[in-house]
Amino acid sequence: MARQPMHLFGEGTELTRVYLAAALDEAQAAERALDAAGVEYAVEVEQFLARTILGGGAPRTGAGFWVRGDDLDAACAALGGAGLVKGLVDRG
């Protein structure tokens, strides 16, 4: 298993964003963690607002990691186990 383009998951496949990496090194670490866990995932460039010290938001570009719903728990465990918790999507 490894990174796949979104369209290769097949039409009608529901994907859930599991992680949002704000920097290249963070995205590469997330890829390594998911690859090591054998989780199939897609990566998409995404825009998000980064909080600033003054309370506003500054637009940034990051990498969103998407997995099938069946792989969500394994992906969260792999990313959390690798210390990648800042970008985990809140599931609560």
mmCIF file with all atom_site columns, C-alpha atoms in Angstrom:
data_model
loop_
_atom_site.group_PDB
_atom_site.id
_atom_site.type_symbol
_atom_site.label_atom_id
_atom_site.label_alt_id
_atom_site.label_comp_id
_atom_site.label_asym_id
_atom_site.label_entity_id
_atom_site.label_seq_id
_atom_site.pdbx_PDB_ins_code
_atom_site.Cartn_x
_atom_site.Cartn_y
_atom_site.Cartn_z
_atom_site.occupancy
_atom_site.B_iso_or_equiv
_atom_site.pdbx_formal_charge
_atom_site.auth_seq_id
_atom_site.auth_comp_id
_atom_site.auth_asym_id
_atom_site.auth_atom_id
_atom_site.pdbx_PDB_model_num
ATOM 1  C CA . MET A 1 1  ? 0.000   0.000  0.000  1.00 0.00 ? 1  MET A CA 1
ATOM 2  C CA . ALA A 1 2  ? 1.124   3.525  -0.639 1.00 0.00 ? 2  ALA A CA 1
ATOM 3  C CA . ARG A 1 3  ? 0.097   6.897  -1.898 1.00 0.00 ? 3  ARG A CA 1
ATOM 4  C CA . GLN A 1 4  ? -2.488  6.810  -4.673 1.00 0.00 ? 4  GLN A CA 1
ATOM 5  C CA . PRO A 1 5  ? -4.025  9.584  -6.746 1.00 0.00 ? 5  PRO A CA 1
ATOM 6  C CA . MET A 1 6  ? -7.552  10.360 -5.503 1.00 0.00 ? 6  MET A CA 1
ATOM 7  C CA . HIS A 1 7  ? -9.186  9.146  -8.729 1.00 0.00 ? 7  HIS A CA 1
ATOM 8  C CA . LEU A 1 8  ? -7.680  5.643  -8.327 1.00 0.00 ? 8  LEU A CA 1
ATOM 9  C CA . PHE A 1 9  ? -9.757  5.044  -5.207 1.00 0.00 ? 9  PHE A CA 1
ATOM 10 C CA . GLY A 1 10 ? -12.746 4.655  -7.504 1.00 0.00 ? 10 GLY A CA 1
ATOM 11 C CA . GLU A 1 11 ? -15.915 6.604  -7.981 1.00 0.00 ? 11 GLU A CA 1
ATOM 12 C CA . GLY A 1 12 ? -18.159 6.530  -4.949 1.00 0.00 ? 12 GLY A CA 1
ATOM 13 C CA . THR A 1 13 ? -15.339 5.672  -2.530 1.00 0.00 ? 13 THR A CA 1
ATOM 14 C CA . GLU A 1 14 ? -15.716 7.858  0.543  1.00 0.00 ? 14 GLU A CA 1
ATOM 15 C CA . LEU A 1 15 ? -12.397 9.268  1.732  1.00 0.00 ? 15 LEU A CA 1
ATOM 16 C CA . THR A 1 16 ? -11.788 11.066 5.026  1.00 0.00 ? 16 THR A CA 1
ATOM 17 C CA . ARG A 1 17 ? -9.038  13.585 5.655  1.00 0.00 ? 17 ARG A CA 1
ATOM 18 C CA . VAL A 1 18 ? -6.955  12.193 8.496  1.00 0.00 ? 18 VAL A CA 1
ATOM 19 C CA . TYR A 1 19 ? -4.074  14.669 8.597  1.00 0.00 ? 19 TYR A CA 1
ATOM 20 C CA . LEU A 1 20 ? -3.101  18.156 7.436  1.00 0.00 ? 20 LEU A CA 1
ATOM 21 C CA . ALA A 1 21 ? 0.635   18.784 7.184  1.00 0.00 ? 21 ALA A CA 1
ATOM 22 C CA . ALA A 1 22 ? 1.665   22.436 7.241  1.00 0.00 ? 22 ALA A CA 1
ATOM 23 C CA . ALA A 1 23 ? 5.259   21.895 6.075  1.00 0.00 ? 23 ALA A CA 1
ATOM 24 C CA . LEU A 1 24 ? 7.116   19.671 3.624  1.00 0.00 ? 24 LEU A CA 1
ATOM 25 C CA . ASP A 1 25 ? 9.121   17.813 6.279  1.00 0.00 ? 25 ASP A CA 1
ATOM 26 C CA . GLU A 1 26 ? 5.910   17.117 8.210  1.00 0.00 ? 26 GLU A CA 1
ATOM 27 C CA . ALA A 1 27 ? 4.220   15.787 5.038  1.00 0.00 ? 27 ALA A CA 1
ATOM 28 C CA . GLN A 1 28 ? 7.200   13.539 4.318  1.00 0.00 ? 28 GLN A CA 1
ATOM 29 C CA . ALA A 1 29 ? 7.096   12.176 7.878  1.00 0.00 ? 29 ALA A CA 1
ATOM 30 C CA . ALA A 1 30 ? 3.352   11.486 7.500  1.00 0.00 ? 30 ALA A CA 1
ATOM 31 C CA . GLU A 1 31 ? 4.013   9.611  4.250  1.00 0.00 ? 31 GLU A CA 1
ATOM 32 C CA . ARG A 1 32 ? 6.683   7.489  5.931  1.00 0.00 ? 32 ARG A CA 1
ATOM 33 C CA . ALA A 1 33 ? 4.364   6.666  8.852  1.00 0.00 ? 33 ALA A CA 1
ATOM 34 C CA . LEU A 1 34 ? 1.449   5.696  6.601  1.00 0.00 ? 34 LEU A CA 1
ATOM 35 C CA . ASP A 1 35 ? 3.697   3.693  4.258  1.00 0.00 ? 35 ASP A CA 1
ATOM 36 C CA . ALA A 1 36 ? 5.211   1.788  7.207  1.00 0.00 ? 36 ALA A CA 1
ATOM 37 C CA . ALA A 1 37 ? 1.687   0.973  8.453  1.00 0.00 ? 37 ALA A CA 1
ATOM 38 C CA . GLY A 1 38 ? 0.594   -0.260 5.025  1.00 0.00 ? 38 GLY A CA 1
ATOM 39 C CA . VAL A 1 39 ? -2.207  2.302  4.775  1.00 0.00 ? 39 VAL A CA 1
ATOM 40 C CA . GLU A 1 40 ? -3.338  3.353  1.305  1.00 0.00 ? 40 GLU A CA 1
ATOM 41 C CA . TYR A 1 41 ? -3.780  7.140  1.140  1.00 0.00 ? 41 TYR A CA 1
ATOM 42 C CA . ALA A 1 42 ? -4.103  10.106 -1.175 1.00 0.00 ? 42 ALA A CA 1
ATOM 43 C CA . VAL A 1 43 ? -2.453  13.500 -0.753 1.00 0.00 ? 43 VAL A CA 1
ATOM 44 C CA . GLU A 1 44 ? -3.967  16.748 -1.943 1.00 0.00 ? 44 GLU A CA 1
ATOM 45 C CA . VAL A 1 45 ? -2.628  20.297 -1.766 1.00 0.00 ? 45 VAL A CA 1
ATOM 46 C CA . GLU A 1 46 ? -5.007  22.312 0.407  1.00 0.00 ? 46 GLU A CA 1
ATOM 47 C CA . GLN A 1 47 ? -5.371  25.906 1.523  1.00 0.00 ? 47 GLN A CA 1
ATOM 48 C CA . PHE A 1 48 ? -5.945  26.623 5.217  1.00 0.00 ? 48 PHE A CA 1
ATOM 49 C CA . LEU A 1 49 ? -5.797  29.516 7.650  1.00 0.00 ? 49 LEU A CA 1
ATOM 50 C CA . ALA A 1 50 ? -2.902  29.474 10.104 1.00 0.00 ? 50 ALA A CA 1
ATOM 51 C CA . ARG A 1 51 ? -3.578  31.279 13.354 1.00 0.00 ? 51 ARG A CA 1
ATOM 52 C CA . THR A 1 52 ? -1.353  34.238 14.080 1.00 0.00 ? 52 THR A CA 1
ATOM 53 C CA . ILE A 1 53 ? -0.227  35.695 17.393 1.00 0.00 ? 53 ILE A CA 1
ATOM 54 C CA . LEU A 1 54 ? -2.617  38.611 16.908 1.00 0.00 ? 54 LEU A CA 1
ATOM 55 C CA . GLY A 1 55 ? -5.583  36.254 16.611 1.00 0.00 ? 55 GLY A CA 1
ATOM 56 C CA . GLY A 1 56 ? -6.130  36.554 12.885 1.00 0.00 ? 56 GLY A CA 1
ATOM 57 C CA . GLY A 1 57 ? -5.482  33.998 10.213 1.00 0.00 ? 57 GLY A CA 1
ATOM 58 C CA . ALA A 1 58 ? -2.894  33.907 7.476  1.00 0.00 ? 58 ALA A CA 1
ATOM 59 C CA . PRO A 1 59 ? -3.530  31.792 4.352  1.00 0.00 ? 59 PRO A CA 1
ATOM 60 C CA . ARG A 1 60 ? -1.139  28.836 4.000  1.00 0.00 ? 60 ARG A CA 1
ATOM 61 C CA . THR A 1 61 ? -0.770  25.823 1.759  1.00 0.00 ? 61 THR A CA 1
ATOM 62 C CA . GLY A 1 62 ? -0.462  22.334 3.197  1.00 0.00 ? 62 GLY A CA 1
ATOM 63 C CA . ALA A 1 63 ? -0.824  18.676 2.308  1.00 0.00 ? 63 ALA A CA 1
ATOM 64 C CA . GLY A 1 64 ? -4.057  16.927 3.219  1.00 0.00 ? 64 GLY A CA 1
ATOM 65 C CA . PHE A 1 65 ? -3.853  13.161 3.733  1.00 0.00 ? 65 PHE A CA 1
ATOM 66 C CA . TRP A 1 66 ? -6.995  11.219 2.857  1.00 0.00 ? 66 TRP A CA 1
ATOM 67 C CA . VAL A 1 67 ? -7.830  7.565  3.643  1.00 0.00 ? 67 VAL A CA 1
ATOM 68 C CA . ARG A 1 68 ? -10.781 5.207  3.322  1.00 0.00 ? 68 ARG A CA 1
ATOM 69 C CA . GLY A 1 69 ? -13.047 5.104  6.359  1.00 0.00 ? 69 GLY A CA 1
ATOM 70 C CA . ASP A 1 70 ? -11.988 1.518  7.054  1.00 0.00 ? 70 ASP A CA 1
ATOM 71 C CA . ASP A 1 71 ? -8.363  2.674  7.341  1.00 0.00 ? 71 ASP A CA 1
ATOM 72 C CA . LEU A 1 72 ? -9.021  5.695  9.558  1.00 0.00 ? 72 LEU A CA 1
ATOM 73 C CA . ASP A 1 73 ? -8.151  4.043  12.885 1.00 0.00 ? 73 ASP A CA 1
ATOM 74 C CA . ALA A 1 74 ? -4.956  2.477  11.513 1.00 0.00 ? 74 ALA A CA 1
ATOM 75 C CA . ALA A 1 75 ? -3.908  5.784  9.936  1.00 0.00 ? 75 ALA A CA 1
ATOM 76 C CA . CYS A 1 76 ? -4.504  7.719  13.171 1.00 0.00 ? 76 CYS A CA 1
ATOM 77 C CA . ALA A 1 77 ? -2.567  5.126  15.154 1.00 0.00 ? 77 ALA A CA 1
ATOM 78 C CA . ALA A 1 78 ? 0.357   5.219  12.704 1.00 0.00 ? 78 ALA A CA 1
ATOM 79 C CA . LEU A 1 79 ? 0.520   9.020  12.644 1.00 0.00 ? 79 LEU A CA 1
ATOM 80 C CA . GLY A 1 80 ? 0.104   9.336  16.415 1.00 0.00 ? 80 GLY A CA 1
ATOM 81 C CA . GLY A 1 81 ? 2.730   6.647  16.993 1.00 0.00 ? 81 GLY A CA 1
ATOM 82 C CA . ALA A 1 82 ? 5.142   8.655  14.842 1.00 0.00 ? 82 ALA A CA 1
ATOM 83 C CA . GLY A 1 83 ? 4.529   11.728 16.997 1.00 0.00 ? 83 GLY A CA 1
ATOM 84 C CA . LEU A 1 84 ? 2.493   13.438 14.297 1.00 0.00 ? 84 LEU A CA 1
ATOM 85 C CA . VAL A 1 85 ? -0.417  14.678 16.357 1.00 0.00 ? 85 VAL A CA 1
ATOM 86 C CA . LYS A 1 86 ? -0.554  18.402 15.581 1.00 0.00 ? 86 LYS A CA 1
ATOM 87 C CA . GLY A 1 87 ? -2.127  17.876 12.160 1.00 0.00 ? 87 GLY A CA 1
ATOM 88 C CA . LEU A 1 88 ? -4.468  15.011 13.065 1.00 0.00 ? 88 LEU A CA 1
ATOM 89 C CA . VAL A 1 89 ? -8.037  15.836 12.151 1.00 0.00 ? 89 VAL A CA 1
ATOM 90 C CA . ASP A 1 90 ? -10.316 16.013 15.171 1.00 0.00 ? 90 ASP A CA 1
ATOM 91 C CA . ARG A 1 91 ? -12.588 12.992 15.055 1.00 0.00 ? 91 ARG A CA 1
ATOM 92 C CA . GLY A 1 92 ? -14.687 13.949 18.079 1.00 0.00 ? 92 GLY A CA 1
#
